[in-house]
Coordinates of C-alpha atoms in Angstrom, one line a residue:
M230 CA 0.1 0.0 -0.1
C231 CA 1.5 3.1 -0.6
G232 CA 1.5 6.5 -2.5
I233 CA 1.9 6.5 -6.3
A234 CA 2.6 9.7 -8.8
G235 CA 4.4 10.6 -12.9
S236 CA 3.7 11.7 -16.1
L237 CA 5.1 11.0 -19.8
I238 CA 6.0 14.1 -21.4
L239 CA 5.6 13.9 -25.3
N240 CA 6.5 16.5 -26.3
N241 CA 10.1 18.0 -27.6
S242 CA 10.3 20.8 -25.7
D243 CA 9.8 19.9 -22.3
E244 CA 11.5 17.6 -19.4
V245 CA 10.7 16.3 -15.7
D246 CA 11.1 18.7 -13.4
I247 CA 13.0 17.3 -10.5
N248 CA 12.3 20.2 -7.4
V249 CA 8.7 19.4 -8.7
S250 CA 9.5 15.7 -8.3
N251 CA 10.1 16.3 -5.3
K252 CA 7.4 18.6 -4.2
I253 CA 4.6 15.2 -5.3
K254 CA 6.7 12.6 -3.1
N255 CA 6.3 14.9 -0.4
S256 CA 2.5 15.4 -0.1
L257 CA 2.5 11.9 -0.5
K258 CA 4.4 11.1 3.0
K259 CA 1.4 10.3 4.6
R260 CA 0.5 7.4 2.4
G261 CA 3.7 6.0 2.5
P262 CA 6.2 6.7 6.0
D263 CA 8.2 4.0 5.4
G264 CA 10.6 4.8 2.0
D265 CA 9.8 7.1 -0.9
N266 CA 12.0 7.1 -4.4
T267 CA 11.8 9.0 -7.7
W268 CA 12.7 7.2 -11.1
I269 CA 13.5 9.4 -14.2
S270 CA 14.3 8.6 -17.5
K271 CA 17.5 9.1 -18.9
D272 CA 15.3 11.3 -21.8
K273 CA 13.6 13.1 -18.7
K274 CA 10.6 12.3 -20.7
V275 CA 9.4 9.9 -17.7
S276 CA 9.1 10.2 -14.0
L277 CA 7.6 7.6 -11.1
I278 CA 7.4 8.6 -7.7
H279 CA 6.9 6.2 -4.8
T280 CA 5.9 6.4 -1.4
R281 CA 5.8 2.8 0.9
L282 CA 3.7 1.7 3.1
S283 CA 5.5 -1.6 3.9
I284 CA 3.0 -4.6 3.8
F285 CA 4.5 -7.1 2.0
D286 CA 8.4 -7.9 2.8
T287 CA 9.4 -4.8 4.7
S288 CA 12.5 -5.5 3.8
Q289 CA 14.6 -2.8 0.8
N290 CA 14.1 -5.4 -1.9
G291 CA 10.3 -4.3 -1.8
Q292 CA 11.1 -0.7 -2.3
Q293 CA 9.6 1.0 -6.0
P294 CA 9.8 2.1 -8.4
M295 CA 10.8 -1.7 -9.8
S296 CA 12.2 -2.9 -13.1
D297 CA 12.0 -6.0 -13.7
S298 CA 15.3 -8.6 -14.2
E299 CA 16.0 -7.3 -18.0
N300 CA 15.1 -3.7 -17.1
K301 CA 12.9 -3.0 -19.8
Y302 CA 10.3 -2.2 -17.5
M303 CA 9.6 -0.5 -14.6
I304 CA 6.6 -0.9 -11.9
V305 CA 5.3 2.0 -9.6
F306 CA 1.7 -0.3 -7.7
N307 CA -0.5 1.2 -4.9
G308 CA -2.5 -1.8 -3.2
S309 CA -2.7 -5.1 -2.7
I310 CA -2.5 -8.7 -4.1
F311 CA -4.1 -11.7 -2.0
N312 CA -2.9 -14.0 -4.1
Y313 CA 0.4 -13.1 -4.9
K314 CA 1.9 -16.5 -3.0
E315 CA -0.6 -18.4 -5.3
L316 CA 0.7 -16.5 -8.3
K317 CA 4.5 -16.6 -7.9
F318 CA 4.3 -20.0 -6.7
I319 CA 3.0 -20.7 -10.5
K320 CA 5.8 -18.8 -11.9
K321 CA 8.6 -20.0 -9.8
K322 CA 7.4 -23.7 -11.8
K323 CA 8.0 -21.5 -15.1
S324 CA 11.9 -21.2 -13.8
Y325 CA 10.9 -17.6 -13.3
K326 CA 13.4 -16.0 -10.3
F327 CA 12.8 -13.8 -7.7
K328 CA 14.7 -11.4 -5.5
S329 CA 12.0 -10.0 -3.2
N330 CA 8.6 -11.5 -1.6
T331 CA 6.8 -8.5 -2.5
D332 CA 3.3 -8.6 -4.7
T333 CA 4.8 -6.0 -6.8
E334 CA 7.3 -8.6 -8.8
V335 CA 4.7 -10.6 -9.1
I336 CA 2.7 -8.4 -10.9
L337 CA 5.6 -7.2 -12.8
N338 CA 6.5 -11.0 -14.5
L339 CA 2.6 -11.6 -14.6
Y340 CA 2.4 -8.7 -16.9
K341 CA 5.2 -10.3 -18.5
E342 CA 3.8 -13.3 -19.3
K343 CA 0.3 -12.8 -19.5
G344 CA 0.6 -8.8 -21.1
I345 CA -2.9 -6.5 -21.2
E346 CA -5.2 -9.3 -19.5
F347 CA -2.7 -9.3 -16.5
T348 CA -5.2 -7.7 -14.1
K349 CA -8.1 -10.5 -14.5
Y350 CA -5.7 -13.2 -12.4
L351 CA -5.1 -10.2 -10.1
K352 CA -7.5 -11.3 -6.6
G353 CA -7.1 -7.6 -4.7
M354 CA -6.9 -3.8 -4.8
Y355 CA -4.5 -2.2 -6.9
A356 CA -3.6 0.9 -9.3
I357 CA -1.1 0.2 -11.1
V358 CA 1.8 1.6 -13.9
I359 CA 3.8 -0.3 -15.9
Y360 CA 6.3 1.9 -17.9
D361 CA 7.7 -0.2 -20.7
L362 CA 11.8 1.3 -21.7
I363 CA 11.3 0.0 -24.6
K364 CA 8.2 1.4 -26.5
K365 CA 8.0 4.2 -24.1
E366 CA 4.8 3.8 -23.3
I367 CA 2.6 3.4 -19.8
I368 CA 0.3 0.6 -18.7
I369 CA -2.3 2.3 -16.6
T370 CA -5.1 0.1 -14.8
R371 CA -7.2 0.1 -11.7
D372 CA -9.1 -2.7 -9.6
E373 CA -12.6 -3.3 -11.1
I374 CA -14.4 -2.5 -7.8
G375 CA -12.2 0.7 -7.5
I376 CA -10.7 0.1 -4.0
K377 CA -7.7 1.9 -4.6
P378 CA -7.4 5.5 -6.5
L379 CA -6.4 6.6 -9.5
Y380 CA -6.7 10.1 -10.7
I381 CA -5.2 11.4 -14.2
C382 CA -4.9 14.4 -16.4
W383 CA -3.9 15.1 -20.4
Q384 CA -2.5 18.9 -20.9
N385 CA 0.2 20.1 -23.1
N386 CA 0.7 16.5 -24.8
T387 CA 1.7 15.3 -21.3
F388 CA 0.1 12.5 -19.4
Y389 CA -0.2 12.9 -15.3
F390 CA -1.3 10.3 -13.0
S391 CA -1.2 10.4 -9.4
S392 CA -3.2 8.9 -6.1
L393 CA -3.8 12.0 -5.0
I394 CA -5.8 14.6 -6.2
K395 CA -3.7 17.4 -4.1
S396 CA -0.5 15.7 -5.4
L397 CA -1.6 15.5 -9.2
I398 CA -2.3 19.6 -9.5
L399 CA 1.3 20.0 -7.6
N400 CA 2.3 19.7 -11.9
N401 CA 1.8 22.7 -13.9
I402 CA -1.5 22.2 -15.0
K403 CA -4.3 24.8 -15.2
L404 CA -6.8 24.1 -12.6
K405 CA -10.7 25.0 -13.2
I406 CA -13.1 24.3 -11.2
N407 CA -15.9 21.5 -12.3
Q408 CA -19.6 23.5 -11.9
N409 CA -21.0 20.2 -12.0
S410 CA -18.8 18.5 -9.5
I411 CA -20.0 21.3 -7.3
I412 CA -23.6 20.6 -7.7
N413 CA -23.0 17.0 -7.3
F414 CA -21.3 17.3 -3.5
Y415 CA -24.2 19.6 -2.7
L416 CA -26.9 16.7 -4.1
Y417 CA -25.4 13.7 -2.8
G418 CA -22.3 14.7 0.0
H419 CA -19.7 13.3 -2.6
I420 CA -18.7 13.7 -5.8
S421 CA -19.5 11.0 -8.5
E422 CA -16.2 9.2 -10.6
P423 CA -15.0 9.5 -13.3
N424 CA -15.2 14.0 -12.3
T425 CA -13.8 15.1 -9.8
I426 CA -13.7 18.9 -8.6
Y427 CA -11.4 20.0 -11.8
E428 CA -12.6 20.2 -15.1
D429 CA -9.6 18.5 -16.5
I430 CA -8.6 15.9 -14.1
F431 CA -10.6 12.7 -13.9
A432 CA -10.7 9.5 -12.0
L433 CA -9.5 6.3 -13.7
E434 CA -12.6 4.1 -14.6
P435 CA -12.6 1.1 -12.3
G436 CA -11.6 -2.2 -14.4
S437 CA -9.9 -0.4 -17.1
T438 CA -6.0 -0.6 -18.8
L439 CA -5.3 2.1 -20.4
R440 CA -2.4 2.4 -23.2
V441 CA -0.3 6.2 -23.0
N442 CA 2.1 6.9 -25.8
S443 CA 3.0 9.3 -28.8
N444 CA -0.3 8.5 -29.9
G445 CA -2.3 9.4 -27.5
L446 CA -4.7 7.4 -24.4
K447 CA -6.8 4.6 -25.4
K448 CA -8.5 1.9 -23.6
I449 CA -7.1 -1.1 -23.6
Y450 CA -8.6 -3.6 -22.2
Q451 CA -11.3 -3.7 -19.6
N452 CA -12.2 -6.4 -16.7
D453 CA -15.9 -5.8 -15.7
L454 CA -17.2 -6.6 -12.3
F455 CA -20.9 -7.5 -13.1
N456 CA -20.9 -11.1 -14.7
K457 CA -23.9 -13.2 -14.0
N458 CA -22.5 -16.2 -16.1
S459 CA -19.1 -16.5 -14.1
I460 CA -21.0 -17.6 -11.1
Y461 CA -21.3 -20.6 -9.5
K462 CA -24.1 -22.6 -9.8
S463 CA -26.2 -24.2 -7.0
N464 CA -29.1 -26.2 -6.8
S465 CA -30.7 -25.3 -3.6
K466 CA -30.8 -22.2 -0.7
N467 CA -28.8 -24.5 1.7
E468 CA -26.2 -24.9 -1.1
S469 CA -26.2 -21.3 -2.0
L470 CA -25.9 -20.4 1.7
E471 CA -22.8 -22.8 2.5
Y472 CA -21.2 -21.7 -1.0
L473 CA -21.0 -18.0 -0.2
N474 CA -20.3 -18.1 3.7
Y475 CA -17.3 -20.3 2.4
Q476 CA -16.3 -17.7 -0.2
I477 CA -16.4 -15.4 2.8
S478 CA -14.2 -16.7 4.9
K479 CA -12.3 -17.7 2.6
N480 CA -11.6 -14.1 0.9
I481 CA -11.7 -12.7 5.0
N482 CA -8.6 -15.2 5.5
I483 CA -6.5 -14.5 2.1
Q484 CA -6.4 -11.0 3.4
N485 CA -5.4 -11.9 6.7
R486 CA -2.1 -11.5 4.9
S487 CA 0.8 -9.2 6.1
D488 CA 4.2 -9.1 7.8
V489 CA 3.0 -6.3 9.3
K490 CA 1.1 -5.7 12.6
S491 CA -2.7 -5.6 11.8
G492 CA -6.6 -5.9 13.1
V493 CA -9.9 -5.8 12.3
F494 CA -12.3 -2.3 12.6
L495 CA -15.0 -3.9 15.2
S496 CA -18.6 -1.9 15.4
S497 CA -21.4 -3.6 16.6
G498 CA -22.6 -4.3 13.1
I499 CA -23.4 -8.0 11.4
D500 CA -20.3 -7.8 8.6
S501 CA -17.3 -6.3 11.0
S502 CA -18.2 -9.2 13.6
K503 CA -18.4 -11.4 10.6
I504 CA -14.5 -10.6 9.6
L505 CA -13.1 -11.1 13.0
I506 CA -15.1 -14.2 13.6
H507 CA -13.0 -15.5 10.3
S508 CA -10.0 -13.7 11.3
K509 CA -6.6 -15.4 12.6
S510 CA -6.2 -14.9 16.3
Y511 CA -3.2 -12.9 16.8
L512 CA -5.2 -10.1 14.7
D513 CA -6.5 -7.2 17.5
A514 CA -10.4 -5.7 17.1
I515 CA -10.6 -2.1 17.2
N516 CA -13.4 0.1 18.3
I517 CA -13.6 3.7 18.9
N518 CA -17.1 5.2 20.4
F519 CA -17.9 8.4 21.2
E520 CA -19.0 10.1 25.1
E521 CA -22.1 11.2 23.7
Y522 CA -23.4 7.9 22.7
K523 CA -22.5 6.1 26.1
N524 CA -25.5 4.1 27.1
T525 CA -27.7 4.9 24.3
K526 CA -28.4 3.1 21.1
F527 CA -25.4 4.3 19.3
D528 CA -22.7 2.7 21.7
E529 CA -20.6 0.7 20.1
S530 CA -19.0 -0.7 22.7
L531 CA -21.0 -3.6 24.4
L532 CA -20.6 -6.1 21.5
P533 CA -17.5 -5.5 20.9
K534 CA -16.8 -6.9 24.1
K535 CA -18.9 -9.7 24.3
L536 CA -17.7 -11.0 21.2
T537 CA -14.2 -10.4 21.6
K538 CA -14.7 -12.5 24.8
I539 CA -16.3 -16.2 22.9
T540 CA -13.8 -15.4 19.6
G541 CA -10.0 -14.9 22.1
H542 CA -9.2 -12.0 20.0
H543 CA -7.7 -9.1 22.3
L544 CA -10.1 -5.9 22.2
L545 CA -8.6 -2.3 21.7
S546 CA -11.1 0.4 22.7
K547 CA -11.3 4.0 22.4
W548 CA -13.6 6.5 23.9
Y549 CA -13.6 9.9 21.5
T550 CA -14.7 13.0 23.8
K551 CA -15.9 16.2 21.6
N552 CA -13.2 18.2 22.2
E553 CA -10.6 15.5 21.0
C554 CA -12.9 15.3 18.2
L555 CA -13.4 18.8 17.2
N556 CA -9.4 19.7 17.6
I557 CA -9.1 16.4 14.6
Y558 CA -11.4 17.6 12.7
E559 CA -9.6 20.2 11.7
E560 CA -6.6 17.4 10.4
Y561 CA -9.9 15.5 8.6
F562 CA -10.2 18.6 6.9
E563 CA -6.5 19.4 6.1
N564 CA -6.2 15.7 4.5
M565 CA -9.8 16.0 2.0
D566 CA -8.6 15.3 -1.0
Q567 CA -11.9 16.4 -2.2
P568 CA -15.1 17.4 -0.4
T569 CA -17.2 14.7 1.4
M570 CA -19.9 14.9 3.5
D571 CA -18.7 10.9 5.1
G572 CA -15.5 9.8 6.9
F573 CA -14.7 11.7 9.9
N574 CA -15.4 8.1 11.6
T575 CA -12.8 5.8 9.4
F576 CA -10.5 9.1 9.7
L577 CA -11.1 8.2 13.5
A578 CA -10.5 4.8 13.7
S579 CA -7.6 4.8 11.4
K580 CA -6.2 7.3 13.6
F581 CA -6.4 5.2 17.1
A582 CA -5.0 2.2 14.8
S583 CA -2.5 4.2 14.0
E584 CA -1.3 5.4 17.5
N585 CA -1.3 1.7 17.9
N586 CA 1.1 0.6 15.1
F587 CA -1.4 -1.3 13.0
K588 CA -0.7 -0.7 9.4
V589 CA -3.6 -3.0 7.9
V590 CA -7.3 -3.0 9.1
L591 CA -9.9 -5.1 8.1
S592 CA -13.3 -3.1 7.6
G593 CA -16.5 -4.5 6.9
L594 CA -17.6 -2.0 4.8
G595 CA -20.1 -3.4 1.6
G596 CA -21.6 -5.9 3.5
D597 CA -25.1 -3.5 4.1
E598 CA -24.8 -2.9 0.4
I599 CA -24.6 -5.9 -1.0
F600 CA -27.0 -7.9 1.1
F601 CA -29.8 -5.9 1.4
G602 CA -28.2 -4.4 5.2
Y603 CA -31.0 -1.4 5.0
N604 CA -35.0 -1.5 4.8
F605 CA -34.4 1.5 1.6
Y606 CA -33.5 -1.6 -0.7
S607 CA -37.2 -3.0 -0.7
Y608 CA -38.8 1.0 0.2
I609 CA -37.4 2.1 -3.2
A610 CA -38.8 -0.8 -4.5
Y611 CA -42.0 -0.1 -3.3
I612 CA -41.9 3.4 -4.7
E613 CA -40.8 2.4 -8.1
K614 CA -44.6 -0.1 -8.1
I615 CA -46.5 3.1 -7.1
N616 CA -44.4 5.1 -9.6
K617 CA -45.9 3.1 -12.6
Y618 CA -48.9 3.0 -11.3
L619 CA -48.7 7.1 -11.5
N620 CA -47.5 7.2 -14.8
K621 CA -49.9 4.6 -16.2
L622 CA -52.5 7.3 -15.2
K623 CA -50.5 10.2 -16.0
I624 CA -51.0 11.9 -12.9
N625 CA -47.6 12.4 -11.6
F626 CA -47.7 16.5 -12.3
L627 CA -50.3 16.3 -9.2
F628 CA -47.2 15.6 -6.4
N629 CA -44.7 17.9 -8.4
N630 CA -44.3 20.3 -5.4
T631 CA -46.1 18.5 -2.8
Y632 CA -42.8 18.0 -1.0
K633 CA -42.3 21.4 -0.2
I634 CA -45.0 21.6 2.4
F635 CA -42.6 19.2 4.3
K636 CA -39.8 19.4 6.3
D637 CA -36.4 18.9 4.3
N638 CA -35.4 15.3 4.0
S639 CA -38.3 14.1 6.5
K640 CA -39.7 10.8 5.1
I641 CA -42.7 12.2 3.9
S642 CA -40.7 15.2 2.4
K643 CA -38.4 12.2 0.5
F644 CA -41.1 10.5 -0.7
F645 CA -43.4 12.3 -2.2
Y646 CA -40.0 14.1 -3.9
V647 CA -38.7 11.0 -5.1
L648 CA -42.1 10.4 -6.7
S649 CA -43.2 13.0 -8.3
N650 CA -39.6 13.8 -10.0
S651 CA -38.9 10.5 -11.2
K652 CA -39.1 8.6 -14.5
N653 CA -37.8 5.2 -13.7
L654 CA -35.4 3.0 -11.1
R655 CA -32.5 4.9 -11.8
D656 CA -34.6 8.4 -11.2
I657 CA -36.1 7.3 -8.1
Y658 CA -32.8 5.9 -6.8
F659 CA -30.5 8.8 -7.1
N660 CA -33.4 10.9 -6.0
F661 CA -33.9 8.8 -3.2
R662 CA -29.7 9.5 -2.7
K663 CA -29.7 13.2 -2.7
I664 CA -29.3 14.6 0.9
N665 CA -30.2 18.2 -0.1
Y666 CA -33.0 19.2 -3.2
E667 CA -32.5 21.7 -5.6
N668 CA -34.2 24.2 -5.0
A669 CA -32.3 24.7 -1.4
I670 CA -29.2 24.7 -3.4
T671 CA -30.4 27.9 -5.9
K672 CA -31.7 29.2 -2.6
L673 CA -28.4 28.7 -1.3
N674 CA -26.1 30.5 -4.1
N675 CA -28.0 31.7 -7.2
K676 CA -24.8 30.9 -9.5
F677 CA -25.3 27.2 -9.3
Y678 CA -27.7 26.5 -12.3
I679 CA -29.6 23.2 -11.9
D680 CA -31.2 22.5 -14.5
G681 CA -28.6 21.4 -16.8
Y682 CA -27.2 18.8 -14.3
E683 CA -27.6 15.6 -15.1
N684 CA -27.4 12.6 -12.4
P685 CA -24.5 10.1 -12.6
N686 CA -24.8 7.8 -15.5
T687 CA -25.4 3.6 -14.7
N688 CA -26.0 0.6 -17.4
L689 CA -29.3 -1.4 -15.9
D690 CA -30.4 -4.2 -17.8
E691 CA -33.9 -3.9 -16.5
N692 CA -35.4 -6.5 -18.8
N693 CA -33.1 -9.2 -17.0
N694 CA -32.3 -8.3 -13.4
S695 CA -35.0 -7.9 -11.0
N696 CA -35.7 -3.8 -9.6
L697 CA -34.1 -5.2 -5.9
N698 CA -30.4 -6.0 -7.9
N699 CA -30.5 -3.1 -10.0
I700 CA -30.5 -0.7 -6.6
K701 CA -27.8 -3.2 -5.9
I702 CA -25.9 -2.5 -9.0
L703 CA -27.0 1.3 -8.7
E704 CA -25.0 1.3 -5.1
I705 CA -22.2 -1.0 -5.5
S706 CA -21.8 1.5 -8.7
N707 CA -22.3 4.9 -7.2
Y708 CA -22.7 4.8 -3.1
I709 CA -19.8 2.8 -2.2
K710 CA -17.4 3.2 -5.0
N711 CA -18.0 7.6 -4.9
Q712 CA -18.6 7.8 -0.9
L713 CA -17.5 5.1 0.7
L714 CA -14.7 3.8 -1.0
K715 CA -13.0 6.9 -2.0
D716 CA -13.0 8.3 1.3
S717 CA -12.0 4.9 3.2
D718 CA -9.0 5.7 1.4
W719 CA -8.3 8.4 2.0
T720 CA -8.7 8.7 5.7
S721 CA -6.9 5.6 5.8
M722 CA -4.0 6.3 4.2
S723 CA -3.3 10.0 5.8
N724 CA -2.8 8.1 8.9
G725 CA -0.4 5.4 7.4
V726 CA -3.2 2.7 7.7
E727 CA -4.1 0.1 4.9
L728 CA -7.7 -0.5 5.2
R729 CA -9.3 -3.7 3.6
V730 CA -12.6 -4.7 2.4
P731 CA -13.4 -8.5 2.3
L732 CA -16.6 -8.6 1.5
L733 CA -16.1 -6.7 -1.4
N734 CA -15.0 -9.3 -3.7
K735 CA -16.0 -9.7 -7.1
K736 CA -17.2 -13.3 -6.8
I737 CA -19.2 -12.7 -3.5
I738 CA -20.1 -9.5 -5.1
N739 CA -21.8 -11.7 -8.4
F740 CA -23.1 -14.2 -6.2
A741 CA -25.4 -12.3 -4.0
L742 CA -26.5 -10.5 -6.9
F743 CA -27.1 -13.2 -9.6
D744 CA -28.1 -16.5 -7.6
P745 CA -31.6 -17.0 -8.2
H746 CA -31.8 -18.7 -3.9
I747 CA -30.3 -16.3 -2.0
S748 CA -30.1 -12.5 -4.5
E749 CA -33.5 -11.6 -2.6
L750 CA -32.5 -12.5 1.1
K751 CA -31.7 -10.5 3.9
K752 CA -28.4 -10.4 5.2
E753 CA -30.0 -11.9 8.4
N754 CA -30.8 -14.8 6.3
I755 CA -27.2 -15.2 4.6
I756 CA -24.8 -14.0 7.3
Q757 CA -23.9 -17.4 9.2
F758 CA -23.0 -17.6 12.3
N759 CA -23.5 -20.6 15.2
K760 CA -26.5 -19.8 17.3
N761 CA -25.1 -18.1 20.7
I762 CA -23.1 -15.3 18.2
S763 CA -26.2 -15.2 16.2
K764 CA -28.0 -14.5 19.6
L765 CA -26.1 -12.1 20.4
L766 CA -25.4 -10.0 17.2
Y767 CA -28.9 -10.2 15.5
K768 CA -30.9 -9.2 19.0
R769 CA -29.5 -5.7 18.8
K770 CA -31.3 -3.4 16.7
K771 CA -29.4 -1.5 13.8
T772 CA -28.4 1.5 14.1
G773 CA -24.9 2.5 11.7
F774 CA -21.6 3.7 12.9
T775 CA -22.3 7.6 13.1
T776 CA -20.5 10.4 14.7
P777 CA -22.4 13.7 16.7
L778 CA -20.7 15.4 14.4
N779 CA -24.4 16.9 13.8
K780 CA -25.8 17.0 17.6
W781 CA -22.7 19.4 18.0
Y782 CA -23.0 21.8 15.4
K783 CA -27.0 21.8 15.2
T784 CA -27.1 22.8 11.4
T785 CA -29.2 21.8 8.7
R786 CA -28.1 19.4 5.7
I787 CA -27.6 22.0 3.1
Q788 CA -25.9 23.9 5.7
N789 CA -23.1 21.8 7.0
T790 CA -23.0 20.5 3.7
D791 CA -22.3 24.3 2.6
F792 CA -19.6 24.6 5.6
V793 CA -17.8 21.2 4.5
L794 CA -17.7 23.1 0.7
K795 CA -16.2 26.6 1.9
K796 CA -14.4 25.1 4.2
Y797 CA -12.8 22.7 1.8
L798 CA -12.0 25.7 -0.3
K799 CA -10.2 27.7 1.5
I800 CA -7.9 25.2 2.8
N801 CA -6.6 24.5 -0.4
N802 CA -6.8 28.5 -1.2
L803 CA -9.7 27.4 -4.6
A804 CA -12.8 29.4 -5.0
I805 CA -15.6 29.1 -7.4
E806 CA -16.3 31.2 -10.3

């Protein structure tokens, strides 16, 4: 796990500026506190920058940028490949000689053998950049779920890339704030990929592989996430449940791999509990709480104590006070890569983990989204049925402004807003996911022209998938990717901690989506425990892992969103034109 950046200059006049490269390297230091290196080509047209968080093979042999044995390729890589030992074993049988015990070297040799389709053999989270010294071209790729970030920019016949936007803009790039992205943030609390806060900077599409050379930039391979034809063919519900739980435990087990101190973020939830139960006993459980929540329904301390007594894992707990949180809130903003309304809880948990010398943590992120952990799935499906009926009668217009009668974001207001502004399931989903309405944003600042704004695009196979499955696909492609994963990366990595998400695995996701026996079952009917643990976990009412920020600031949703944006802009010396 690391920070990576670099450039490929394709004009005759410019060369890599070593001073700029050093600034970029320093800006990535928190992501990789264990070492840093820069490689610049002899013609000074290519730079590869790497800051290292040592996870596998902590020796000097694991340093990047790394070359192959023939000095034909150079690689910088951010992430972890969990099946690297199995891949390395195969390569050794073919007489490959390795100089390290890293996953980086395995990737490089796999690319040499398999070419552009090498990513389909990788099980992990990654952003990879390989420079071909012979062809003078870059191959750049990202995992199919979008767990690890990678931002790219093409200006002045030069290609730039980085793990962080804040690092990328240290190059001599012309910057203009993306108006659509600002509106997107006000509506959803995040900026939806591939867009970023800047017009000419984009997130690399998950699963895509690009070739960059003197002919420009071209997509050469796509490793898609969703594939219903790839799943195991089960004959019964019991077989499906057994298979899925086996895959979950198998993936948790392989993601326990590390050469450094590792732990599990443990809340009172089903997902983190499942991960702890299937983790090695030497992994510690990490639990944070807030003084304001003590002895309330949001108290996350009681169940982890009981569970770790059963499993035998050591439990580390932290109670955050209001003053501690508000002081750390400033640090959170300073590290924020793009404006977001989420992630402070993960920042606090990661900070506590880092203070206790953890470099790897496992998280239950994604479990609620792929296993129907929330009631809103059935709620959206219910609205879709009503919407179809109203469309058929052509009377939707009757409810056009009804939502304005009620308090913003109340359940009844949201119901009428979604109903009156949606033509199909996709519209219903995005309108439901909005944290603010258009009229609230316009009142806030009449510079924002909402009329031309379009919801993020997501392809749906509405004829062949059920409504519930399509909602899951929308949730994985949007909320998980654009909010949860993006925020989990920068909040953990800015504290020098690698956050792993074992439930977000391609095989698990596709089976949960497309297996006919379980695709519409709720989580409590899918995730299996023994009787004692089931009784312990399922009797607690679901609350979600939140911070008391709203309680402390006592502001409306739109005021809070506006505060976060203005704070981000001020810290980064930006202004909306």
